[in-house]
Coordinates of C-alpha atoms in Angstrom, one line a residue:
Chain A
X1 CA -73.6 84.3 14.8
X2 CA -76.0 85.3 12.5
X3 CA -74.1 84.2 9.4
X4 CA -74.3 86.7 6.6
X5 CA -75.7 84.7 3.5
X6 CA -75.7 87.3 0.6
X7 CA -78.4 84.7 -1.7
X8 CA -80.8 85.1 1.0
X9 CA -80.5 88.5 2.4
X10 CA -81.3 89.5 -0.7
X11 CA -83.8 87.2 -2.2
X12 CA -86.0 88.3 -4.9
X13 CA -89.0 89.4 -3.3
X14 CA -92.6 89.0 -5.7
X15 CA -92.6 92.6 -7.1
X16 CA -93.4 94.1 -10.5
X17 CA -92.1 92.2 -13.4
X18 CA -89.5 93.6 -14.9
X19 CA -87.3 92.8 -17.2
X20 CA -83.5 91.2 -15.8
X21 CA -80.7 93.4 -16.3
X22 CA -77.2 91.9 -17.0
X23 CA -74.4 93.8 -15.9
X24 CA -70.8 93.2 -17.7
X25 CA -68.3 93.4 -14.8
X26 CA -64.3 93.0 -14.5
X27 CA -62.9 90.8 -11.7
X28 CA -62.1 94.2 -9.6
X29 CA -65.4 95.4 -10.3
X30 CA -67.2 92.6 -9.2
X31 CA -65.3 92.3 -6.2
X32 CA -66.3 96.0 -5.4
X33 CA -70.2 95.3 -6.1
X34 CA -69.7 92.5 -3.7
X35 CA -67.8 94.7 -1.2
X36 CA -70.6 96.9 -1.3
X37 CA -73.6 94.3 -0.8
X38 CA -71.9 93.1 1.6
X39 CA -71.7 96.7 3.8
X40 CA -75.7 97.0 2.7
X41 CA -76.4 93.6 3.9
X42 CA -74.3 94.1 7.2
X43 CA -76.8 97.1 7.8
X44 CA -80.0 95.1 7.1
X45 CA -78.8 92.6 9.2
X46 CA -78.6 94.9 12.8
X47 CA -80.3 93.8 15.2
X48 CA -83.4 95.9 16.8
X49 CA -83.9 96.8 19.9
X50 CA -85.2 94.5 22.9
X51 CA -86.5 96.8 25.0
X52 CA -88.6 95.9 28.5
X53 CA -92.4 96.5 28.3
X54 CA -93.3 100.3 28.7
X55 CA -94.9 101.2 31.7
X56 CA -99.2 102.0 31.7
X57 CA -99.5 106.0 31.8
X58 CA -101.9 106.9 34.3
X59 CA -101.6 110.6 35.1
X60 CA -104.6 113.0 35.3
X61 CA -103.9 116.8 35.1
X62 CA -106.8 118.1 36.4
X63 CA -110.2 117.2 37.5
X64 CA -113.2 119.9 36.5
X65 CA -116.4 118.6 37.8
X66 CA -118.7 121.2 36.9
X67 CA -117.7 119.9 33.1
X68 CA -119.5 117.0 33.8
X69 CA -123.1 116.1 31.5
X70 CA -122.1 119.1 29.3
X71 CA -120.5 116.5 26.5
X72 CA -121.1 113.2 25.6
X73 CA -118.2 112.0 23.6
X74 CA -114.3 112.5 24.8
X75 CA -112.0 114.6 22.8
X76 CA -108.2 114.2 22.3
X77 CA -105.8 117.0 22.5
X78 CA -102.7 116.1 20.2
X79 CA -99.6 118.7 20.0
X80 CA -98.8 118.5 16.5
X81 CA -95.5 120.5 16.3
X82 CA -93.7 119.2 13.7
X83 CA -89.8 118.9 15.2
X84 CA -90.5 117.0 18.5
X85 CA -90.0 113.4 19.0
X86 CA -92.9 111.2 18.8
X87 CA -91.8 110.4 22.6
X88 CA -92.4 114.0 24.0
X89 CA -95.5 115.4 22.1
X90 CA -98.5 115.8 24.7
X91 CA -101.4 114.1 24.1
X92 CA -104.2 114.3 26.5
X93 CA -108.0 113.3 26.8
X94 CA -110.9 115.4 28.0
X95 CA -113.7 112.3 29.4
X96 CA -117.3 113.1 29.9
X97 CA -116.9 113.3 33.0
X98 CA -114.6 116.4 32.7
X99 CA -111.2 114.7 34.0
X100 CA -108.0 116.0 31.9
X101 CA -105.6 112.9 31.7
X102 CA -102.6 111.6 29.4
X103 CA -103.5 109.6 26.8
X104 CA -102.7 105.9 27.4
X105 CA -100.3 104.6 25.0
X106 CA -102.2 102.2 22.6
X107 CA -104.2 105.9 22.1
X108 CA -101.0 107.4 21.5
X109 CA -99.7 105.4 19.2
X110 CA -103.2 105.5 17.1
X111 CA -103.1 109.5 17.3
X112 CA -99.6 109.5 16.1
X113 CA -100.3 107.6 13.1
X114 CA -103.4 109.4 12.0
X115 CA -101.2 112.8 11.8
X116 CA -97.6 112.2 11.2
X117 CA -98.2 108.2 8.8
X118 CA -95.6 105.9 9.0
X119 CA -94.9 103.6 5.9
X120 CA -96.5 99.9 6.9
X121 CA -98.0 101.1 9.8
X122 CA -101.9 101.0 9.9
X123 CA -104.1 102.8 12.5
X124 CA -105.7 99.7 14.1
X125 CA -103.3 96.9 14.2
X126 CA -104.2 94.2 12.0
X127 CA -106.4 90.9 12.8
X128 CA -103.2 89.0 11.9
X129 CA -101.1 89.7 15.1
X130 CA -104.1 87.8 17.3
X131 CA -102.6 84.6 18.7
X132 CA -105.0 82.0 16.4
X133 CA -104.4 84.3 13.4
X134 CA -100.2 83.7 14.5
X135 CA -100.9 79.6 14.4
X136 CA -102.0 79.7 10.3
X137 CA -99.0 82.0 9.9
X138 CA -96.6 79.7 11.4
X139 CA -98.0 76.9 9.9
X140 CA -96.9 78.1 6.8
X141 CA -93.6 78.9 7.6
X142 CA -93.7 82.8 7.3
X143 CA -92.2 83.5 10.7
X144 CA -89.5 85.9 9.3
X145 CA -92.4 88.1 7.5
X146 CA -94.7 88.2 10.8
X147 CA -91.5 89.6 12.6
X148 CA -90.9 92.2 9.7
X149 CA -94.5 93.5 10.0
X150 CA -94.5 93.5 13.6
X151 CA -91.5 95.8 13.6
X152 CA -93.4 97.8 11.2
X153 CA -96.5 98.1 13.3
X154 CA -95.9 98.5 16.6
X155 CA -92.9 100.1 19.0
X156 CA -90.2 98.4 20.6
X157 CA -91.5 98.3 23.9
X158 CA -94.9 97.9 23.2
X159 CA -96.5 94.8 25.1
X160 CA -98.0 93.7 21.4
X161 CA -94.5 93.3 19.9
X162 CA -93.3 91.4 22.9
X163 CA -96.2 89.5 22.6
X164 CA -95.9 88.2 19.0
X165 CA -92.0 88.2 19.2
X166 CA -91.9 85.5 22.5
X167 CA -94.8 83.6 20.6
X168 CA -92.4 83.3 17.2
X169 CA -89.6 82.6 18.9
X170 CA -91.7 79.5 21.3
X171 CA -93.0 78.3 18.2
X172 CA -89.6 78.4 16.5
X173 CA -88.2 76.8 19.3
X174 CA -90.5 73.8 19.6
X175 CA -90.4 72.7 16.0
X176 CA -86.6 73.8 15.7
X177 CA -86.9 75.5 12.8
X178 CA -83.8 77.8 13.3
X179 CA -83.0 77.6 10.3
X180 CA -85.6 80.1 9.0
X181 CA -84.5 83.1 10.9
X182 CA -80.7 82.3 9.9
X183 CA -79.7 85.2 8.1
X184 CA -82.0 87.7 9.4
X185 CA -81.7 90.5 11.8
X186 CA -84.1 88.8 13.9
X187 CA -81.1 85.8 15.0
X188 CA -79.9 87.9 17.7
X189 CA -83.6 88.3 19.0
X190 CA -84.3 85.0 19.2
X191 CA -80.5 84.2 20.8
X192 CA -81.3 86.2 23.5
X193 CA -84.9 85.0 24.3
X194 CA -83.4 81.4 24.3
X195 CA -80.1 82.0 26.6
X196 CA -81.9 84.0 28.8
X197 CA -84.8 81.3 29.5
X198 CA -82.2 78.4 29.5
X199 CA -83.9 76.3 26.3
X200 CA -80.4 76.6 24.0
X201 CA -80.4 72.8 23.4
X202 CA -82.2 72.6 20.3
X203 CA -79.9 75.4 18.9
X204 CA -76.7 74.0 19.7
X205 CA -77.9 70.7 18.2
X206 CA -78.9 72.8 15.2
X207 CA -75.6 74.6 14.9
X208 CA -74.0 71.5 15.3
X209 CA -76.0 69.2 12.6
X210 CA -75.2 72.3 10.1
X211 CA -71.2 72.3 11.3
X212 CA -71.1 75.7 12.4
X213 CA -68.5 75.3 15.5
X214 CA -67.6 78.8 15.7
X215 CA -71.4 80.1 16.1
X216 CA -71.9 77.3 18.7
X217 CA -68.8 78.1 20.4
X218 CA -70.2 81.8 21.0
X219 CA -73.3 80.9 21.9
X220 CA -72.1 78.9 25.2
X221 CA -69.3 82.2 25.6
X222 CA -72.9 84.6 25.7
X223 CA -74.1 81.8 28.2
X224 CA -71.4 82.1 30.6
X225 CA -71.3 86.3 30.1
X226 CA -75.4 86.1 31.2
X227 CA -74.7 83.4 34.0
X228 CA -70.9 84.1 35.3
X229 CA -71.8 81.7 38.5
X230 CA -72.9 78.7 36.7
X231 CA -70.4 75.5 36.9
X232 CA -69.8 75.5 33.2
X233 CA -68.7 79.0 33.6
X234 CA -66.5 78.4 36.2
X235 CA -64.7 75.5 35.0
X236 CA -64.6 77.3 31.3
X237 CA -62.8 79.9 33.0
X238 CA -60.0 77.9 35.0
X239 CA -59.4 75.8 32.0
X240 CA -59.8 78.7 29.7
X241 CA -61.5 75.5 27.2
X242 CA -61.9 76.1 23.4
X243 CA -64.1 74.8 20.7
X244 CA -65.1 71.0 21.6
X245 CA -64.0 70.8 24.9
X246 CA -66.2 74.2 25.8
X247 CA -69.2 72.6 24.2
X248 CA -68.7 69.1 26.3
X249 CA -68.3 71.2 29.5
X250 CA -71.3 73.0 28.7
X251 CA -73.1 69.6 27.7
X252 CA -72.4 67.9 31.3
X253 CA -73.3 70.3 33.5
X254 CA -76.4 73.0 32.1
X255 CA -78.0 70.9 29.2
X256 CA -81.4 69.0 29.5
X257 CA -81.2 67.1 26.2
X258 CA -77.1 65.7 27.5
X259 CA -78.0 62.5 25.2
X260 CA -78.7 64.2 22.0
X261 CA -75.9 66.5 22.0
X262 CA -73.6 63.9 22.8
X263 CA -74.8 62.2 19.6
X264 CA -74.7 65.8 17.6
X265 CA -70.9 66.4 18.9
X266 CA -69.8 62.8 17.9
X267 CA -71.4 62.7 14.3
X268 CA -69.4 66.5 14.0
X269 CA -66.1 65.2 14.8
X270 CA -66.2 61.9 13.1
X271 CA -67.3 64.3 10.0
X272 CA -64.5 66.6 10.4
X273 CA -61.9 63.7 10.9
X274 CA -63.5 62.2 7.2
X275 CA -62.9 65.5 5.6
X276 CA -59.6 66.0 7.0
X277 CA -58.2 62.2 6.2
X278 CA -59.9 63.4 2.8
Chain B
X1 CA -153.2 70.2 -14.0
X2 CA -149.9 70.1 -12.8
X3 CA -148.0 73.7 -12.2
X4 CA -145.7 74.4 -14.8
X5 CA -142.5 73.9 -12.3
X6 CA -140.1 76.9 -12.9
X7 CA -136.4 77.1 -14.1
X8 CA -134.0 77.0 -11.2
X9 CA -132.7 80.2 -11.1
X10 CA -129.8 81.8 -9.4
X11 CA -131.4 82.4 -6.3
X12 CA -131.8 78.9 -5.3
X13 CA -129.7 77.9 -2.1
X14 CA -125.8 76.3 -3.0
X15 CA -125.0 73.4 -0.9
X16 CA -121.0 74.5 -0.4
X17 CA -122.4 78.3 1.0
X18 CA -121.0 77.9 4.7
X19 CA -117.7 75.8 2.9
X20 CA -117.1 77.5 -0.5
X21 CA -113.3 75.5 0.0
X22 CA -115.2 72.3 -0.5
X23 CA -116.5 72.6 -3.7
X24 CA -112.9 72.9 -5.2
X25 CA -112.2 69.3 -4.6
X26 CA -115.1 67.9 -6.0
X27 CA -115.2 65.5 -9.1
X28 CA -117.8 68.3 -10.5
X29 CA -115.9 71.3 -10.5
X30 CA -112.7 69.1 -11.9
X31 CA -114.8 67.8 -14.7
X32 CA -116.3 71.4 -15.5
X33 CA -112.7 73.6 -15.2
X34 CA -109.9 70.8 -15.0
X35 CA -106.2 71.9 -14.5
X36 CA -107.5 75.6 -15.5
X37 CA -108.4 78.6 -13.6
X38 CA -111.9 79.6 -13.3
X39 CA -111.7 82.0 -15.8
X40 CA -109.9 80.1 -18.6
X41 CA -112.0 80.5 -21.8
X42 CA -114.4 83.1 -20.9
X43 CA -115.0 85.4 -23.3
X44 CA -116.7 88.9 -23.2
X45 CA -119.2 89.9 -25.5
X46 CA -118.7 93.4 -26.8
X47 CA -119.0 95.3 -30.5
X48 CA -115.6 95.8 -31.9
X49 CA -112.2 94.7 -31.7
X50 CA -111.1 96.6 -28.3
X51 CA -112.8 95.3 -25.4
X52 CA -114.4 98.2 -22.6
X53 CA -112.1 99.0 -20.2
X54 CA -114.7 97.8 -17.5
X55 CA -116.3 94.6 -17.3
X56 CA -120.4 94.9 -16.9
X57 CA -121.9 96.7 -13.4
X58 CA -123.2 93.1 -12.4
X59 CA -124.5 89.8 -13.7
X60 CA -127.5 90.0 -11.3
X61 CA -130.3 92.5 -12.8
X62 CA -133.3 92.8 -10.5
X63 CA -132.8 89.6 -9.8
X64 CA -133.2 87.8 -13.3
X65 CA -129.1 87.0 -14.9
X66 CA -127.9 88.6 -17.8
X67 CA -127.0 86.6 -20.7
X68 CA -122.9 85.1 -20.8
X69 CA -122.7 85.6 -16.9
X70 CA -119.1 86.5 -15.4
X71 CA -116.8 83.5 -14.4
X72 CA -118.2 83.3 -10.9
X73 CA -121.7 84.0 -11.4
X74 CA -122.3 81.6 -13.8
X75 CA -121.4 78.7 -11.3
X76 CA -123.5 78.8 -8.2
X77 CA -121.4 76.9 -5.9
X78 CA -118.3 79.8 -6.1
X79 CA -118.1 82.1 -3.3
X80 CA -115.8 84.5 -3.1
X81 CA -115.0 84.0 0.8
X82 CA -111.5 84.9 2.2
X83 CA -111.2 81.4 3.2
X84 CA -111.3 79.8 0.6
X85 CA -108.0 80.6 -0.7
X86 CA -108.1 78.3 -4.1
X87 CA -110.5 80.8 -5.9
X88 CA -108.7 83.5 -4.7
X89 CA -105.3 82.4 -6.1
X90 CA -107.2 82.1 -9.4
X91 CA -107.3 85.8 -9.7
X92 CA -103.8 86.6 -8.7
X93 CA -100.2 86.6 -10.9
X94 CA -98.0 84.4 -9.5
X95 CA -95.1 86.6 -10.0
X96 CA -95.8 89.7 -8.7
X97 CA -98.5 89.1 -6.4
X98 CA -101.3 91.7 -8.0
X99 CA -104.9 91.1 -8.6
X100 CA -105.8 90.9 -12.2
X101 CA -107.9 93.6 -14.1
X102 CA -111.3 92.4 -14.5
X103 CA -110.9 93.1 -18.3
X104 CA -107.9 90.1 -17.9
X105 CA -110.2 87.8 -16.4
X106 CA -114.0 88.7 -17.3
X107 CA -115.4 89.1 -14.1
X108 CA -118.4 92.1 -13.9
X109 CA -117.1 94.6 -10.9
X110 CA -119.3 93.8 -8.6
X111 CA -117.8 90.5 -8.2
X112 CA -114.4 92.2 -8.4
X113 CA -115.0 94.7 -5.9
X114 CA -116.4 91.6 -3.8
X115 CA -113.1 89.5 -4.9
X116 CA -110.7 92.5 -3.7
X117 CA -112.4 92.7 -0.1
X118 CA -112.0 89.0 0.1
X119 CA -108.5 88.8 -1.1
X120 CA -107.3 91.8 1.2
X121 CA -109.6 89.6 4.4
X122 CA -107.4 86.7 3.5
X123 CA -104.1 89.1 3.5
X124 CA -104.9 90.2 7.0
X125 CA -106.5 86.8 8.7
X126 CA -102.8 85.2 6.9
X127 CA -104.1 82.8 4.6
X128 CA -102.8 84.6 1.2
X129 CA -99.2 85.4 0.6
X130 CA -98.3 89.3 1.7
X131 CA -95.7 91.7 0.5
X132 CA -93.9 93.2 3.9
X133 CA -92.1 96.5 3.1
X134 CA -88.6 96.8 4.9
X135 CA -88.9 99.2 7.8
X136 CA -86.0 99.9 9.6
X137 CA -86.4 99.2 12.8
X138 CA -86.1 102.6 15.7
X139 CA -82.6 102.9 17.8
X140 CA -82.9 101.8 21.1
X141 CA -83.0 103.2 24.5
X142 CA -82.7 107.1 23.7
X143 CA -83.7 110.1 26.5
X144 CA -86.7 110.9 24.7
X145 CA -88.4 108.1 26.2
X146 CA -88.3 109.4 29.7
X147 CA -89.7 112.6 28.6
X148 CA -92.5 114.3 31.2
X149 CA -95.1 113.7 28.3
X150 CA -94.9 110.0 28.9
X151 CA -94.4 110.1 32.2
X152 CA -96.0 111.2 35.6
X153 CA -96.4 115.0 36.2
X154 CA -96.3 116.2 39.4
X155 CA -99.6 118.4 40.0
X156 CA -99.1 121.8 40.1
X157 CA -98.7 123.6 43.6
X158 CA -102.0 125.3 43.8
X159 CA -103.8 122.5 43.1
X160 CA -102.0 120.7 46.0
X161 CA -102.8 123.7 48.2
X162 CA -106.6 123.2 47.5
X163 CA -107.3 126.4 45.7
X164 CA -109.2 126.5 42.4
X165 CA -107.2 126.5 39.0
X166 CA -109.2 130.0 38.2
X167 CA -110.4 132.1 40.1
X168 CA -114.2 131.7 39.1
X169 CA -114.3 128.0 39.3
X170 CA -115.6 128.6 43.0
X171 CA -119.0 130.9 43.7
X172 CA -118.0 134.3 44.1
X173 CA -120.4 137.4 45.5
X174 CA -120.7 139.2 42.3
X175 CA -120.3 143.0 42.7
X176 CA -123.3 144.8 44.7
X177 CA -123.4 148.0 42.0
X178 CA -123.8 145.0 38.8
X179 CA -126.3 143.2 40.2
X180 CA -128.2 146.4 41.3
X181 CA -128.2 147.7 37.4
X182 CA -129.8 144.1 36.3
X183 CA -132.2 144.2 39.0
X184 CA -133.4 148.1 37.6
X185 CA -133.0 146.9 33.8
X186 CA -135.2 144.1 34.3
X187 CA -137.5 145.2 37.1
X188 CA -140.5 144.7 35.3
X189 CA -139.7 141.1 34.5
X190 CA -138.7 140.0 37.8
X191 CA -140.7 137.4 39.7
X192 CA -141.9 138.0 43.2
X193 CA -139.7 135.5 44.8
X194 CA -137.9 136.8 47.8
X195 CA -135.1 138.9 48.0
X196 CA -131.5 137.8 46.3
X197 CA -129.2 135.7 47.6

């Protein structure tokens, strides 16, 4: 459903200047580079993970109470051994007041990028991911390069990258500007947030303005596998409907926006019928 | 006799300070730069045919301006805030994204180390176009993430029990023979306060 467009997965991005290099190709050859850009863009296009928000550590070790007054700052204990998972190194704080505990995980994931730097990852996340920094960034239609450098900064199941992802995806959704996250990996991100909150009528009226009766056709199939006891799903199944007749189901029983659709669904087939008597 | 009224010099007050953004849109600065950037036409002065590889330290000398002030000094009512994102595309190359030398433009580096914290502000606040690297995003779910170091640890059983983690975290009766030694070491230091505990 994401649909794979080659032009612009990969889009020429503002680098150094350089100058173009022309490449003389055969027919078979060509067909091989595209083969291949193809199998690249296939890889840039998976999905990440959507992962429920991590629960807060809280877990002292041990409490020393004679340590107490002797220091004024705390100190943090990191176990840098090089070959363990980020997930499994120990890192624990000493307070003041002489209590060993776990570090929590926003102090984790600072510690961790001070000694083992990941590429695009700063130690303090940057002002930009604050939700009136997010409004000028959507504003100017950047939603698919907030996303990238979310992924970048913060982990899966951090409550930041939640955070930012639901806001993209609300803002997305209320000025319907599908469209922009088309051919990214972050489609199947914002599929999910949609069919699982019940707000996929500006999508399928989307999909359906654009012609795309196949992606709208396994949209409402992903609705009925998430909600197997909805009407829809049921009649769906006895009928075992395909294509329009799935869609018109789906549009009388579970849609808010019925009128709309109704309009979308009949400007598609009176288009198809043109380019068919055509 | 009237006093001789001095020149206005740099120091006075711009009227655009708290909205630099403003002054772009006037009919003053488009009768002063036009269609070109802010630096169009500048030219450094220098002996010889190759220019310095550094622009001058800064336009400002103990207060007083140089002669043939940078780009931005020379016009009071530019301020190189990361709002106002105009000026600030002024200095950058369309195509790649990159902030010009200052040898390119003529600006003296204190204004270009000022211009490079404003232009990174505007990168972080949003307002100025950003390069995002592509990082591949972590598998999912794997076991690591259930590991005891992220988890809760059960305490261990002697702590549960109530005894100390050492030994000589509690008061102990240090050993008669020691603290008779210390007493005959020190004797002649010892106060006359009652007999030890």
């Amino acid at each position: 459903m994401t649909g794979l467009n080659l032009q612009k997965v990969f889009r020429p991005v503002k680098t150094e200047l350089k100058p173009p290099k022309y490449k003389l190709m055969t027919e078979a050859q060509l067909e091989e580079a595209t083969r291949k850009a193809t199998e690249e863009a296939k890889e840039k296009l998976r999905m990440p993970p959507v992962l429920d928000e991590r629960e807060p550590i809280d877990d002292i070790l041990a409490e020393d109470k004679f340590l107490e007054g002797t220091e004024t700052t705390k100190y943090v204990f990191t176990d840098l051994t090089y070959s363990i998972p980020h997930r499994e190194r120990f890192i624990v704080v000493r307070e003041p007041s002489g209590v060993l505990r776990k570090a929590s995980w926003e102090e984790r994931d600072r510690m961790i990028q001070i000694f083992f730097p990941k590429e695009g990852r700063r130690v303090i996340p940057p002002v930009i991911f604050k939700d009136e920094h997010l409004v000028t960034v959507f504003q100017q239609d950047r939603h698919e390069d907030i996303l990238n450098m979310c992924i970048a900064q913060f982990e899966p199941d951090s409550p930041d990258y939640i955070r930012v992802h639901h806001r993209t995806y609300d803002d997305i959704e209320k000025h319907a500007k599908y469209d922009l996250l088309r051919s990214t990996r972050h489609f199947g991100g914002m599929v999910w947030y949609l069919v699982n909150r019940k707000k996929t009528d500006g999508l399928l009226i989307d999909m359906l303005h654009r012609d795309l009766l196949d992606d709208a056709t396994s949209l409402i199939t992903l609705y009925h596998m998430l909600y197997p006891e909805c009407q829809s799903a049921k009649e769906a199944k006895e009928g075992k409907l395909q294509g329009v007749g799935l869609i018109k189901v789906f549009v009388k029983t579970e849609s808010q926006k019925e009128g709309y659709i109704q309009l979308a669904l009949q400007a598609y087939q009176e288009a198809m019928a043109t380019s068919t008597a055509l | 006799p009237p006093s001789p009224a001095e020149p206005p010099a740099f120091d006075t007050a711009s009227r655009y300070k708290d909205k630099p953004w403003e002054y772009l849109e006037t009919e003053e600065y488009r009768a002063t730069y036009g269609d070109n950037p802010v630096w169009f036409g500048y030219r450094r002065n220098h002996k010889g045919a190759v220019p310095p590889q550094r622009t001058r330290k800064a336009c400002l000398r103990k207060g007083k301006p140089v002669g043939n002030p940078c780009p931005i000094c020379r016009d009071r009512n530019l301020f190189l805030d990361f709002r106002n994102v105009k000026l600030l595309d002024q200095f950058i190359c369309p195509h790649s994204g990159v902030v010009y030398h200052p040898t390119y433009t003529g600006v003296c580096m204190k204004q270009h180390k000022l211009l490079t914290k404003a232009v990174e502000q505007a990168r972080d606040h949003g307002l100025l176009w950003l390069r995002v690297p592509y990082v591949e995003a972590p598998r999912g779910d794997d076991a690591s993430a259930r590991h005891p170091a992220v988890g809760v640890t059960p305490p261990a059983p002697q702590l549960l029990r109530g005894a100390p983690w050492y030994p000589w975290y509690e008061w102990r009766q240090p050993p008669t023979a020691a603290v008779a030694r210390l007493r005959r070491v020190y004797k002649d230091y010892l106060k006359e306060d009652g007999a030890p505990a």
